Structures are given as C-alpha cells and as structure tokens.
PDB file of C-alpha atoms in Angstrom:
ATOM      1  CA  MET A   4       6.263 -62.735  29.027  1.00  0.00           C
ATOM      2  CA  ASN A   5       7.963 -60.430  31.542  1.00  0.00           C
ATOM      3  CA  GLY A   6      10.194 -59.201  28.709  1.00  0.00           C
ATOM      4  CA  ILE A   7       7.098 -57.714  27.033  1.00  0.00           C
ATOM      5  CA  LEU A   8       5.029 -56.707  30.080  1.00  0.00           C
ATOM      6  CA  TYR A   9       7.723 -54.689  31.839  1.00  0.00           C
ATOM      7  CA  PRO A  10       8.512 -52.330  28.920  1.00  0.00           C
ATOM      8  CA  ALA A  11       4.771 -51.890  28.303  1.00  0.00           C
ATOM      9  CA  LEU A  12       4.195 -50.887  31.921  1.00  0.00           C
ATOM     10  CA  VAL A  13       7.146 -48.482  31.823  1.00  0.00           C
ATOM     11  CA  MET A  14       5.919 -46.824  28.611  1.00  0.00           C
ATOM     12  CA  GLY A  15       2.381 -46.622  29.957  1.00  0.00           C
ATOM     13  CA  GLY A  16       3.616 -45.055  33.163  1.00  0.00           C
ATOM     14  CA  LEU A  17       5.701 -42.511  31.301  1.00  0.00           C
ATOM     15  CA  GLY A  18       2.700 -41.693  29.123  1.00  0.00           C
ATOM     16  CA  LEU A  19       0.570 -41.003  32.198  1.00  0.00           C
ATOM     17  CA  ILE A  20       3.288 -38.833  33.741  1.00  0.00           C
ATOM     18  CA  PHE A  21       3.830 -36.777  30.599  1.00  0.00           C
ATOM     19  CA  GLY A  22       0.080 -36.486  30.057  1.00  0.00           C
ATOM     20  CA  ALA A  23      -0.370 -35.164  33.586  1.00  0.00           C
ATOM     21  CA  MET A  24       2.483 -32.692  33.047  1.00  0.00           C
ATOM     22  CA  LEU A  25       0.946 -31.413  29.805  1.00  0.00           C
ATOM     23  CA  ALA A  26      -2.469 -31.055  31.437  1.00  0.00           C
ATOM     24  CA  PHE A  27      -0.924 -29.088  34.287  1.00  0.00           C
ATOM     25  CA  ALA A  28       1.056 -26.866  31.900  1.00  0.00           C
ATOM     26  CA  SER A  29      -2.002 -26.152  29.747  1.00  0.00           C
ATOM     27  CA  LYS A  30      -3.888 -24.918  32.817  1.00  0.00           C
ATOM     28  CA  LYS A  31      -0.921 -23.137  34.344  1.00  0.00           C
ATOM     29  CA  PHE A  32      -0.001 -21.195  31.216  1.00  0.00           C
ATOM     30  CA  TYR A  33      -3.451 -20.837  29.699  1.00  0.00           C
ATOM     31  CA  VAL A  34      -4.001 -17.413  28.164  1.00  0.00           C
ATOM     32  CA  GLU A  35      -7.619 -16.400  27.987  1.00  0.00           C
ATOM     33  CA  VAL A  36      -8.606 -15.081  24.566  1.00  0.00           C
ATOM     34  CA  ASP A  37     -11.123 -12.267  24.416  1.00  0.00           C
ATOM     35  CA  GLU A  38     -14.220 -13.683  22.707  1.00  0.00           C
ATOM     36  CA  ARG A  39     -14.525 -10.449  20.771  1.00  0.00           C
ATOM     37  CA  GLN A  40     -11.341 -11.337  18.899  1.00  0.00           C
ATOM     38  CA  ALA A  41     -13.024 -14.304  17.211  1.00  0.00           C
ATOM     39  CA  LYS A  42     -16.044 -12.161  16.315  1.00  0.00           C
ATOM     40  CA  VAL A  43     -13.845  -9.479  14.756  1.00  0.00           C
ATOM     41  CA  ARG A  44     -11.833 -12.057  12.834  1.00  0.00           C
ATOM     42  CA  GLU A  45     -15.033 -13.592  11.475  1.00  0.00           C
ATOM     43  CA  ILE A  46     -16.177 -10.384   9.788  1.00  0.00           C
ATOM     44  CA  LEU A  47     -12.779  -9.457   8.318  1.00  0.00           C
ATOM     45  CA  PRO A  48     -12.450 -10.104   4.561  1.00  0.00           C
ATOM     46  CA  GLY A  49      -9.493 -12.467   4.985  1.00  0.00           C
ATOM     47  CA  ALA A  50      -7.306 -10.722   2.437  1.00  0.00           C
ATOM     48  CA  ASN A  51      -4.290 -10.719   4.784  1.00  0.00           C
ATOM     49  CA  CYS A  52      -2.990  -7.777   2.758  1.00  0.00           C
ATOM     50  CA  GLY A  53      -1.200  -6.096   5.647  1.00  0.00           C
ATOM     51  CA  GLY A  54      -2.765  -2.732   4.889  1.00  0.00           C
ATOM     52  CA  CYS A  55      -3.776  -2.421   8.538  1.00  0.00           C
ATOM     53  CA  GLY A  56      -0.133  -2.539   9.596  1.00  0.00           C
ATOM     54  CA  PHE A  57      -0.405  -5.921  11.297  1.00  0.00           C
ATOM     55  CA  PRO A  58       0.580  -9.445  10.195  1.00  0.00           C
ATOM     56  CA  GLY A  59      -2.639 -10.551   8.562  1.00  0.00           C
ATOM     57  CA  CYS A  60      -6.259 -10.518   9.680  1.00  0.00           C
ATOM     58  CA  ASP A  61      -5.542 -12.561  12.813  1.00  0.00           C
ATOM     59  CA  GLY A  62      -2.949 -10.048  13.953  1.00  0.00           C
ATOM     60  CA  TYR A  63      -5.294  -7.147  13.295  1.00  0.00           C
ATOM     61  CA  ALA A  64      -8.212  -8.789  15.132  1.00  0.00           C
ATOM     62  CA  GLU A  65      -6.028  -9.283  18.204  1.00  0.00           C
ATOM     63  CA  ALA A  66      -4.649  -5.748  18.032  1.00  0.00           C
ATOM     64  CA  VAL A  67      -8.009  -4.030  17.617  1.00  0.00           C
ATOM     65  CA  VAL A  68      -9.498  -5.902  20.584  1.00  0.00           C
ATOM     66  CA  LYS A  69      -6.516  -4.866  22.714  1.00  0.00           C
ATOM     67  CA  GLY A  70      -6.994  -1.249  21.665  1.00  0.00           C
ATOM     68  CA  GLU A  71      -3.730  -1.208  19.727  1.00  0.00           C
ATOM     69  CA  ALA A  72      -5.351  -0.609  16.331  1.00  0.00           C
ATOM     70  CA  LYS A  73      -8.104   1.590  14.948  1.00  0.00           C
ATOM     71  CA  VAL A  74     -11.423  -0.017  14.063  1.00  0.00           C
ATOM     72  CA  THR A  75     -11.114   1.735  10.694  1.00  0.00           C
ATOM     73  CA  ALA A  76      -7.710   0.240   9.816  1.00  0.00           C
ATOM     74  CA  CYS A  77      -9.006  -2.533   7.551  1.00  0.00           C
ATOM     75  CA  ALA A  78      -8.591  -1.023   4.085  1.00  0.00           C
ATOM     76  CA  ALA A  79     -10.026  -4.061   2.320  1.00  0.00           C
ATOM     77  CA  GLY A  80     -13.216  -4.012   4.374  1.00  0.00           C
ATOM     78  CA  GLY A  81     -13.739  -0.262   4.335  1.00  0.00           C
ATOM     79  CA  ALA A  82     -16.498   1.560   6.188  1.00  0.00           C
ATOM     80  CA  PRO A  83     -18.981  -1.370   6.414  1.00  0.00           C
ATOM     81  CA  VAL A  84     -16.455  -3.592   8.206  1.00  0.00           C
ATOM     82  CA  ALA A  85     -15.315  -0.699  10.413  1.00  0.00           C
ATOM     83  CA  GLU A  86     -18.878  -0.172  11.614  1.00  0.00           C
ATOM     84  CA  LYS A  87     -19.274  -3.857  12.491  1.00  0.00           C
ATOM     85  CA  ILE A  88     -15.962  -3.902  14.362  1.00  0.00           C
ATOM     86  CA  ALA A  89     -16.939  -0.759  16.259  1.00  0.00           C
ATOM     87  CA  ALA A  90     -20.204  -2.414  17.323  1.00  0.00           C
ATOM     88  CA  ILE A  91     -18.308  -5.455  18.628  1.00  0.00           C
ATOM     89  CA  ILE A  92     -15.696  -3.391  20.468  1.00  0.00           C
ATOM     90  CA  GLY A  93     -18.242  -0.908  21.754  1.00  0.00           C
ATOM     91  CA  VAL A  94     -16.751   2.248  20.287  1.00  0.00           C
ATOM     92  CA  GLU A  95     -17.708   4.722  17.606  1.00  0.00           C
ATOM     93  CA  ALA A  96     -16.287   4.311  14.127  1.00  0.00           C
ATOM     94  CA  THR A  97     -14.895   7.660  13.035  1.00  0.00           C
ATOM     95  CA  ALA A  98     -15.017   7.900   9.255  1.00  0.00           C
ATOM     96  CA  GLU A  99     -11.636   8.319   7.593  1.00  0.00           C
ATOM     97  CA  GLU A 100     -10.816   9.482   4.091  1.00  0.00           C
ATOM     98  CA  PRO A 101     -10.368   6.377   1.901  1.00  0.00           C
ATOM     99  CA  LYS A 102      -7.101   6.206  -0.012  1.00  0.00           C
ATOM    100  CA  ILE A 103      -5.962   4.752  -3.304  1.00  0.00           C
ATOM    101  CA  ALA A 104      -2.617   4.072  -4.920  1.00  0.00           C
ATOM    102  CA  PHE A 105      -1.183   6.608  -7.369  1.00  0.00           C
ATOM    103  CA  LEU A 106       1.738   6.267  -9.784  1.00  0.00           C
ATOM    104  CA  LYS A 107       4.118   9.229  -9.767  1.00  0.00           C
ATOM    105  CA  CYS A 108       5.347   8.660 -13.304  1.00  0.00           C
ATOM    106  CA  LYS A 109       4.375   9.332 -16.920  1.00  0.00           C
ATOM    107  CA  GLY A 110       7.540   7.945 -18.431  1.00  0.00           C
ATOM    108  CA  THR A 111       6.190   5.620 -21.094  1.00  0.00           C
ATOM    109  CA  PRO A 112       8.828   3.891 -23.276  1.00  0.00           C
ATOM    110  CA  ASP A 113       8.364   6.434 -26.053  1.00  0.00           C
ATOM    111  CA  LYS A 114       9.151   9.305 -23.673  1.00  0.00           C
ATOM    112  CA  THR A 115      12.085   7.903 -21.734  1.00  0.00           C
ATOM    113  CA  ALA A 116      15.616   7.274 -22.896  1.00  0.00           C
ATOM    114  CA  ARG A 117      16.667   3.610 -22.912  1.00  0.00           C
ATOM    115  CA  ASN A 118      19.993   2.595 -21.425  1.00  0.00           C
ATOM    116  CA  CYS A 119      19.722  -1.116 -22.188  1.00  0.00           C
ATOM    117  CA  ILE A 120      17.526  -3.887 -23.516  1.00  0.00           C
ATOM    118  CA  TYR A 121      16.317  -5.743 -20.445  1.00  0.00           C
ATOM    119  CA  HIS A 122      15.817  -9.506 -20.692  1.00  0.00           C
ATOM    120  CA  GLY A 123      15.878 -10.272 -16.977  1.00  0.00           C
ATOM    121  CA  VAL A 124      13.211 -11.500 -14.582  1.00  0.00           C
ATOM    122  CA  ALA A 125       9.903  -9.666 -14.977  1.00  0.00           C
ATOM    123  CA  ASP A 126       9.980  -8.334 -11.447  1.00  0.00           C
ATOM    124  CA  CYS A 127      10.849  -4.761 -10.465  1.00  0.00           C
ATOM    125  CA  ARG A 128      12.529  -5.895  -7.249  1.00  0.00           C
ATOM    126  CA  GLU A 129      14.898  -8.099  -9.237  1.00  0.00           C
ATOM    127  CA  ALA A 130      15.591  -5.527 -11.931  1.00  0.00           C
ATOM    128  CA  VAL A 131      16.862  -2.831  -9.556  1.00  0.00           C
ATOM    129  CA  VAL A 132      19.673  -5.023  -8.239  1.00  0.00           C
ATOM    130  CA  VAL A 133      21.220  -5.957 -11.580  1.00  0.00           C
ATOM    131  CA  PRO A 134      23.599  -3.788 -13.650  1.00  0.00           C
ATOM    132  CA  GLY A 135      21.635  -1.188 -15.567  1.00  0.00           C
ATOM    133  CA  LYS A 136      18.773  -1.291 -13.059  1.00  0.00           C
ATOM    134  CA  GLY A 137      16.159  -1.814 -15.747  1.00  0.00           C
ATOM    135  CA  PRO A 138      15.701  -0.491 -19.281  1.00  0.00           C
ATOM    136  CA  SER A 139      14.869   3.142 -18.495  1.00  0.00           C
ATOM    137  CA  ALA A 140      17.522   5.839 -18.135  1.00  0.00           C
ATOM    138  CA  CYS A 141      15.418   7.383 -15.359  1.00  0.00           C
ATOM    139  CA  THR A 142      16.252   5.584 -12.137  1.00  0.00           C
ATOM    140  CA  PHE A 143      13.310   7.152 -10.317  1.00  0.00           C
ATOM    141  CA  GLY A 144      10.455   6.130 -12.621  1.00  0.00           C
ATOM    142  CA  CYS A 145       8.211   3.106 -13.043  1.00  0.00           C
ATOM    143  CA  LEU A 146      10.000  -0.007 -14.302  1.00  0.00           C
ATOM    144  CA  GLY A 147       6.769  -1.455 -15.645  1.00  0.00           C
ATOM    145  CA  LEU A 148       7.705  -5.065 -14.884  1.00  0.00           C
ATOM    146  CA  GLY A 149       4.522  -5.736 -12.917  1.00  0.00           C
ATOM    147  CA  THR A 150       5.552  -6.426  -9.335  1.00  0.00           C
ATOM    148  CA  CYS A 151       2.627  -4.286  -8.202  1.00  0.00           C
ATOM    149  CA  VAL A 152       0.287  -6.384 -10.346  1.00  0.00           C
ATOM    150  CA  SER A 153       1.520  -9.642  -8.828  1.00  0.00           C
ATOM    151  CA  VAL A 154       1.175  -8.480  -5.210  1.00  0.00           C
ATOM    152  CA  CYS A 155      -2.226  -6.779  -5.542  1.00  0.00           C
ATOM    153  CA  GLN A 156      -4.938  -9.073  -4.207  1.00  0.00           C
ATOM    154  CA  PHE A 157      -7.788  -6.952  -5.505  1.00  0.00           C
ATOM    155  CA  GLY A 158      -7.068  -6.864  -9.238  1.00  0.00           C
ATOM    156  CA  ALA A 159      -6.552  -3.113  -9.076  1.00  0.00           C
ATOM    157  CA  MET A 160      -3.202  -2.998 -10.855  1.00  0.00           C
ATOM    158  CA  SER A 161      -2.206  -3.536 -14.470  1.00  0.00           C
ATOM    159  CA  VAL A 162       0.649  -2.533 -16.761  1.00  0.00           C
ATOM    160  CA  VAL A 163      -0.244  -0.539 -19.868  1.00  0.00           C
ATOM    161  CA  ASN A 164       2.366   0.809 -22.279  1.00  0.00           C
ATOM    162  CA  GLY A 165       5.173   0.151 -19.822  1.00  0.00           C
ATOM    163  CA  LEU A 166       3.564   1.856 -16.821  1.00  0.00           C
ATOM    164  CA  ALA A 167       1.578   0.639 -13.840  1.00  0.00           C
ATOM    165  CA  VAL A 168      -2.068   1.653 -13.982  1.00  0.00           C
ATOM    166  CA  VAL A 169      -4.325   1.868 -10.924  1.00  0.00           C
ATOM    167  CA  ASP A 170      -8.017   1.008 -11.184  1.00  0.00           C
ATOM    168  CA  ARG A 171      -9.533   3.656  -8.916  1.00  0.00           C
ATOM    169  CA  GLU A 172     -12.697   1.643  -8.342  1.00  0.00           C
ATOM    170  CA  ALA A 173     -10.973  -1.640  -7.502  1.00  0.00           C
ATOM    171  CA  CYS A 174      -8.180  -0.195  -5.344  1.00  0.00           C
ATOM    172  CA  VAL A 175      -8.850  -0.410  -1.588  1.00  0.00           C
ATOM    173  CA  GLY A 176      -5.764   1.510  -0.522  1.00  0.00           C
ATOM    174  CA  CYS A 177      -4.134  -1.380   1.328  1.00  0.00           C
ATOM    175  CA  GLY A 178      -0.676  -0.092   0.372  1.00  0.00           C
ATOM    176  CA  THR A 179       0.828  -3.463  -0.553  1.00  0.00           C
ATOM    177  CA  CYS A 180       1.935  -2.220  -3.967  1.00  0.00           C
ATOM    178  CA  VAL A 181       3.442   0.871  -2.360  1.00  0.00           C
ATOM    179  CA  GLU A 182       5.482  -1.261   0.037  1.00  0.00           C
ATOM    180  CA  GLN A 183       6.712  -3.598  -2.695  1.00  0.00           C
ATOM    181  CA  CYS A 184       7.643  -0.927  -5.245  1.00  0.00           C
ATOM    182  CA  PRO A 185      11.459  -0.764  -5.093  1.00  0.00           C
ATOM    183  CA  ARG A 186      11.607   2.774  -6.468  1.00  0.00           C
ATOM    184  CA  GLY A 187       8.908   4.318  -4.305  1.00  0.00           C
ATOM    185  CA  VAL A 188       7.097   5.531  -7.395  1.00  0.00           C
ATOM    186  CA  LEU A 189       3.737   4.370  -6.031  1.00  0.00           C
ATOM    187  CA  THR A 190       2.135   6.260  -3.168  1.00  0.00           C
ATOM    188  CA  LEU A 191      -1.213   6.436  -1.356  1.00  0.00           C
ATOM    189  CA  ILE A 192      -3.325   9.543  -1.839  1.00  0.00           C
ATOM    190  CA  PRO A 193      -6.825  10.488  -0.634  1.00  0.00           C
ATOM    191  CA  LYS A 194      -9.420   9.053  -3.001  1.00  0.00           C
ATOM    192  CA  HIS A 195     -10.948  12.488  -3.541  1.00  0.00           C
ATOM    193  CA  SER A 196      -7.639  13.777  -4.939  1.00  0.00           C
ATOM    194  CA  ARG A 197      -7.891  14.063  -8.718  1.00  0.00           C
ATOM    195  CA  VAL A 198      -4.920  16.296  -9.573  1.00  0.00           C
ATOM    196  CA  GLN A 199      -1.407  15.073  -8.835  1.00  0.00           C
ATOM    197  CA  VAL A 200       2.159  15.571 -10.066  1.00  0.00           C
ATOM    198  CA  SER A 201       3.202  12.438 -11.960  1.00  0.00           C
ATOM    199  CA  CYS A 202       6.932  12.528 -11.370  1.00  0.00           C
ATOM    200  CA  ASN A 203       9.230  11.027  -8.769  1.00  0.00           C
ATOM    201  CA  SER A 204      12.563  12.459  -9.876  1.00  0.00           C
ATOM    202  CA  PRO A 205      14.378  14.887  -7.553  1.00  0.00           C
ATOM    203  CA  LEU A 206      16.749  15.969 -10.327  1.00  0.00           C
ATOM    204  CA  LYS A 207      16.782  19.440 -11.844  1.00  0.00           C
ATOM    205  CA  GLY A 208      15.061  20.198 -15.129  1.00  0.00           C
ATOM    206  CA  PRO A 209      17.971  19.713 -17.560  1.00  0.00           C
ATOM    207  CA  ASP A 210      18.888  16.359 -16.022  1.00  0.00           C
ATOM    208  CA  VAL A 211      15.259  15.227 -15.995  1.00  0.00           C
ATOM    209  CA  LYS A 212      14.847  16.073 -19.692  1.00  0.00           C
ATOM    210  CA  LYS A 213      17.900  13.977 -20.603  1.00  0.00           C
ATOM    211  CA  ALA A 214      16.165  10.900 -19.213  1.00  0.00           C
ATOM    212  CA  CYS A 215      12.457  11.610 -19.685  1.00  0.00           C
ATOM    213  CA  ALA A 216      10.446  13.997 -21.827  1.00  0.00           C
ATOM    214  CA  ALA A 217       7.464  13.706 -19.475  1.00  0.00           C
ATOM    215  CA  GLY A 218       9.190  14.491 -16.174  1.00  0.00           C
ATOM    216  CA  CYS A 219       8.732  17.545 -13.962  1.00  0.00           C
ATOM    217  CA  ILE A 220      11.252  20.209 -14.981  1.00  0.00           C
ATOM    218  CA  GLY A 221      10.798  22.364 -11.890  1.00  0.00           C
ATOM    219  CA  CYS A 222       9.596  25.429 -13.781  1.00  0.00           C
ATOM    220  CA  THR A 223       7.314  26.488 -10.855  1.00  0.00           C
ATOM    221  CA  LEU A 224       4.497  27.576 -13.198  1.00  0.00           C
ATOM    222  CA  CYS A 225       2.094  25.286 -11.330  1.00  0.00           C
ATOM    223  CA  VAL A 226       3.053  26.916  -8.032  1.00  0.00           C
ATOM    224  CA  LYS A 227       2.366  30.368  -9.421  1.00  0.00           C
ATOM    225  CA  VAL A 228      -0.991  29.519 -10.986  1.00  0.00           C
ATOM    226  CA  CYS A 229      -2.464  27.604  -8.034  1.00  0.00           C
ATOM    227  CA  PRO A 230      -5.246  29.753  -6.500  1.00  0.00           C
ATOM    228  CA  VAL A 231      -5.056  28.101  -3.060  1.00  0.00           C
ATOM    229  CA  GLN A 232      -1.284  27.669  -2.628  1.00  0.00           C
ATOM    230  CA  ALA A 233      -1.610  23.893  -2.609  1.00  0.00           C
ATOM    231  CA  ILE A 234       1.648  23.323  -4.510  1.00  0.00           C
ATOM    232  CA  GLU A 235       5.176  23.725  -3.253  1.00  0.00           C
ATOM    233  CA  MET A 236       8.606  22.898  -4.583  1.00  0.00           C
ATOM    234  CA  LYS A 237      10.499  20.192  -2.756  1.00  0.00           C
ATOM    235  CA  GLY A 238      13.899  20.683  -4.274  1.00  0.00           C
ATOM    236  CA  ALA A 239      13.285  20.690  -8.023  1.00  0.00           C
ATOM    237  CA  LEU A 240      10.056  18.676  -7.829  1.00  0.00           C
ATOM    238  CA  ALA A 241       6.565  20.168  -7.574  1.00  0.00           C
ATOM    239  CA  VAL A 242       4.382  18.520  -4.912  1.00  0.00           C
ATOM    240  CA  ILE A 243       0.638  18.974  -4.427  1.00  0.00           C
ATOM    241  CA  ASP A 244      -0.875  18.949  -0.940  1.00  0.00           C
ATOM    242  CA  PRO A 245      -4.191  17.026  -1.259  1.00  0.00           C
ATOM    243  CA  SER A 246      -5.553  18.641   1.907  1.00  0.00           C
ATOM    244  CA  LYS A 247      -5.369  22.071   0.245  1.00  0.00           C
ATOM    245  CA  CYS A 248      -5.998  21.162  -3.386  1.00  0.00           C
ATOM    246  CA  ILE A 249      -9.494  21.950  -4.705  1.00  0.00           C
ATOM    247  CA  ASN A 250      -9.020  19.927  -7.902  1.00  0.00           C
ATOM    248  CA  CYS A 251      -9.459  22.968 -10.105  1.00  0.00           C
ATOM    249  CA  GLY A 252      -6.980  21.625 -12.654  1.00  0.00           C
ATOM    250  CA  GLN A 253      -5.354  24.983 -13.426  1.00  0.00           C
ATOM    251  CA  CYS A 254      -1.903  23.595 -12.684  1.00  0.00           C
ATOM    252  CA  ALA A 255      -2.436  20.667 -15.063  1.00  0.00           C
ATOM    253  CA  ALA A 256      -3.506  23.048 -17.837  1.00  0.00           C
ATOM    254  CA  LYS A 257      -0.463  25.277 -17.263  1.00  0.00           C
ATOM    255  CA  CYS A 258       2.192  22.538 -17.014  1.00  0.00           C
ATOM    256  CA  PRO A 259       4.360  22.830 -20.151  1.00  0.00           C
ATOM    257  CA  VAL A 260       5.334  19.135 -20.166  1.00  0.00           C
ATOM    258  CA  LYS A 261       1.840  17.891 -19.209  1.00  0.00           C
ATOM    259  CA  ASN A 262       3.267  16.080 -16.236  1.00  0.00           C
ATOM    260  CA  ILE A 263       0.368  16.807 -13.877  1.00  0.00           C
ATOM    261  CA  THR A 264      -2.364  14.175 -14.009  1.00  0.00           C
ATOM    262  CA  ASP A 265      -5.898  15.533 -14.065  1.00  0.00           C
ATOM    263  CA  SER A 266      -8.299  12.623 -13.529  1.00  0.00           C
ATOM    264  CA  ARG A 267     -11.444  14.598 -12.823  1.00  0.00           C
ATOM    265  CA  PRO A 268     -14.346  12.765 -14.495  1.00  0.00           C
ATOM    266  CA  ASP A 269     -15.637  15.800 -16.362  1.00  0.00           C
ATOM    267  CA  LYS A 270     -12.646  18.137 -15.940  1.00  0.00           C
ATOM    268  CA  GLY A 271     -15.207  20.840 -15.248  1.00  0.00           C
ATOM    269  CA  GLU A 272     -15.867  22.661 -12.015  1.00  0.00           C
ATOM    270  CA  ALA A 273     -13.519  22.316  -9.084  1.00  0.00           C
ATOM    271  CA  THR A 274     -14.527  19.789  -6.453  1.00  0.00           C
ATOM    272  CA  ALA A 275     -13.754  19.959  -2.781  1.00  0.00           C
TER     273      ALA A 275
END
C-alpha cells in the first residue's frame, strides 16, 4: 500500500508546488492589454494581407492602439474601418488617397521576343531563379505566371493574354502582389491616376525594341507634350508623377509605341 501512496503524495505535492509557481508567475509577469485593442481587432476585416505593414490584423490592432500605426493603414477596410478605429482610439481619421496596383508592362506574347519555351512551375518567383528566367526575352517585364493572382485575397488579379490584369474596383491597394512580384513590375499608384507609363525596362530604345515592341523607347515625346511637366526621364524610361498629372491623355496619344496606358473611362476631358 505504501508503495502506491508515497509516489501519489509526492506527485500531488509537486503538482501543488508547480501550480503555485505558475500562479505566481502569471501575476508577476502579467501584461495588461489595452481593451481598445480587442475592439479594434473586432472591426478589422481579418484579411491578414499585410498591407498595413504589420504581421496580420492582430499586429496592426496592437500597433494602432500603441500609436505606432495610422488609423487609416488598413487598406482592406478603407475609409469606413478607419473612421471606426479613429472613434475607438479617440483621434481624427485624416482621409488618404486610396491606391491600387498597376502593371508596368504591355509586353504580351505577340509583342515580346521569346528566348525559350517554359514548362516549369507556374509561379513567377520560381521562374526567375531557373536558367532562362522565364519565356520572355525582356527580363524586366511581366512573366504572366500568376503569382500575383495566387497571393491576392480580394480577387483583383487575373492573367489575360500573358499579362497580369488589375481589377480597379476589386483592388484595395494592400500591396501584397507588389511585394511578391519578383521583377517589381507591379506598383501602387493613386486610384485617381488614369494615365501611366506601362514599361519597367531601364534599357535604351534600341535594346528595348530587340526584346519588346511595346516597351518605352525613351523618345521623350511624352515629356515635351505634357502641359504640366508631370513626366520626366529616369535614365531612358519615362515616368509620370501622379501628383502633377491631370490625366489629360496627351502623352498617351503622342506615344509612338502606344506604351502609355490611358484608362480614363470616357477619354474625354482631363480630370484632376
């Protein structure tokens, strides 16, 4: 009998000791959580897209309560969520220009030279690390293998004719596709911006034309025709400043290779 009772008493005693130690530690090292954090987390959409710059919605809720993040940083929630967060935190939500993703490429398969027939994994991140780096001769353009589609949680991305296509209405500007694009051919632009250069190649005109018939050739005609000096040359590539651009579309009409995308709904009067 003693052979059973003694071990049971020892184990019971150890359990009480460890239990007391855990209870003491939980009180000693208890970190009080601001109740506002739970309220903020409750109204977040739960996309965990990382567009706010923090590891998921939990990380953002903690950061915004601590004053380390803007109340407007949740791209998925937009202005309605920002207003609710501001009310919880007790600050004013300053409206910010919403952004969307934009593809800096018009190199469809019929316009780009092919350097191989690619039969690898349908993932842009995989394709850029294998010999050949994808089927296109342009190493700066869209690979069209759909990584952006697979990482987008809002159904805003698709691949049409070998190029990524952004649904302007569905895109929330979280930036996940931009971060995952191995060639940096996707970027975030203000949603009001309707005229943009669709090229990512820094090469000079003759070299661009060898790889892609739709690439920017650096002719500077767009720079000369712009009435508000919103376009500048960065090396051999034309770049439009959205903060200056009035979406008049004159540069798109003048571009000899039709590389500038003009997505104005009516392509009529300029819009601010």
